[in-house]
Structures are given as structure tokens and as C-alpha cells.
Amino acid sequence: MEPFIAIITVAVIITIYLGTYMLNKKVPAPYEKIDTETCSACTNYACGVKQQFSEER
Amino acid sequence: MISPTVFFVAIVSSMLINNVVLMRFLGVCPFLGVSKKTESALGMSLAVMFVMVISSILTYLVYHLVLEPFGIEYIFIIAFILIIASLVQLVEMAIKKFSKKLYKGLGIYLPLIVTNCAILGVAESNIRDGLASEYGFGGGLQVAIVTAFGAALGFALIMFAFSSIRERLDHANVPESWKGVPVSLVTAGIMALAFLGLGGIV
């Protein structure tokens, strides 16, 4: 019985996670023209906005 | 009825004496990654504060109302991580909607709050410390909330102090080989030593 309850519990929490994930994906990410060469808002090399701009170039 | 002293001790202890970043070395990734600018550091601290407090409440409830009665405590880490991940999705959604600048400033570190072990660490220590058996179910929940809030305040304090120091260091005459990460790590080490002096107060 215990393993069954554990599986159900994890399944419920995963469903909640997927629900919040889908909701989050529905909200569009803010997009505006920024100069990526001089941008100092983020020093992160993995910045999604920077990657998006480099792909567009 | 829990004495106010318990709450005071919990908040001071989790904020200063057992500071998550400098004393327990949890959440070091955002500590180093998002402390370049004070604005981003404060935004990250607020996001972490929200997630830490809400996740502490939810994990406490899930553990004591679901996992413990059914004897399935062994899945607590999986359950806690999923709860934290769900909360982070909600926070990301709110930040996307209300603060575009903060969304850009936080960058990849926003979804990475999920892997911020400070949040999981605080949730886990609330369970491990046996708050429910010491103060009862309701009392333990109150102490857990205060502890999580104190830990988040401690995280915010360190983030603010460290980002302020890093902003000053940008204009300081630092030797070329020490610029960037090396001088930041030395600064973090000195801060940790300073916080070590607070040990034993409570």
C-alpha cells in the first residue's frame, strides 16, 4: 500500500508542477529592442535575450 | 502559546548566526552570480524570500499531513523539489508580467532558484529540527515560517552587502590578476569570517 500512496503523491505534485509550468509558458517573455553590445543589465553568458539576438544576426 | 523569545531566537539565529550563505554555504550560485548589481541582487533576494517562506509552509504541511501519516517520508526530497519548482514557475510568471527589467536582470538565475539549495536546505532543516514535536503542529508551523523568513532576510542582507561591495570594487584599483571572481571570492571569505564571530550569541 505504501509504495502506491507514494506514487500517487508524487504524481499529484508532478501534475501541479506541470500545471504551473504550462501557465508560465503561456505568459509571453518581455521582448524589446536592446543593444546587446552595450547591455550591462546582465553579465550572464547564458542570458536568453542575448542568445536570441545572436541567433537573429 | 509560544513565547515571543522563541520567535526572536529563531529569526536572529537563522538570519545571522546560521546564515544560509556564509555559515551553511547554501545558495552560493546566486550569491556569486547575481551580486554584480545591487538592483538585481535585491530582486533575486525578494524572489528567494517569497519562494523560501511559501515553500517552507507547503513542505511543512505536506510532510506532516501527507508523508508522515502514510509512512512515506522517504520521498520527501522529491516532493519538496517539485513543490519548490512549482512555486518558482509562479514567481517567474509574476516577474515576467510585472517587472521586465528585473526579468532580464535575473536572467537564467530566475528558473535556477529551483536548484537553490538554500531553499531546500531551510525546508529540510525545519523538518529535521523536529519543530512539530517540540512546539506542536501549529506552533511548529509558526516557528518554521519565522525561521524561513529569517533565513531569507539573512540571504537578502548578504546579497545586498556583497553586491554593494562588488559595485565599489569595480571602481577600485585591483591588480589585473585579482579582478572579477578572485577578489569576489576573497571578499566572500572575509565576510564569512566576520559572520563566524556571531557564533555563540544565541
Short mmCIF file of C-alpha atoms in Angstrom, two decimals, chain A residues 24-50:
data_model
loop_
_atom_site.label_atom_id
_atom_site.label_comp_id
_atom_site.label_asym_id
_atom_site.label_seq_id
_atom_site.Cartn_x
_atom_site.Cartn_y
_atom_site.Cartn_z
CA ASN A 24 4.16 30.11 -17.04
CA LYS A 25 4.75 29.23 -20.69
CA LYS A 26 1.52 30.97 -21.67
CA VAL A 27 2.80 34.28 -20.30
CA PRO A 28 4.96 35.81 -23.03
CA ALA A 29 8.50 36.78 -22.12
CA PRO A 30 9.10 40.53 -22.31
CA TYR A 31 10.71 41.48 -25.60
CA GLU A 32 12.06 44.85 -26.51
CA LYS A 33 14.93 46.18 -28.58
CA ILE A 34 18.09 46.33 -26.51
CA ASP A 35 21.65 46.94 -27.60
CA THR A 36 23.28 43.65 -26.69
CA GLU A 37 26.77 45.02 -27.28
CA THR A 38 26.48 47.63 -24.57
CA CYS A 39 23.91 45.91 -22.37
CA SER A 40 25.14 45.73 -18.79
CA ALA A 41 21.89 44.61 -17.19
CA CYS A 42 23.09 41.06 -17.16
CA THR A 43 26.62 39.72 -17.25
CA ASN A 44 25.49 36.17 -17.66
CA TYR A 45 26.85 34.42 -20.75
CA ALA A 46 23.77 32.18 -20.85
CA CYS A 47 21.34 35.12 -21.00
CA GLY A 48 18.34 34.05 -23.09
CA VAL A 49 17.88 37.50 -24.61
CA LYS A 50 21.49 37.64 -25.79
#
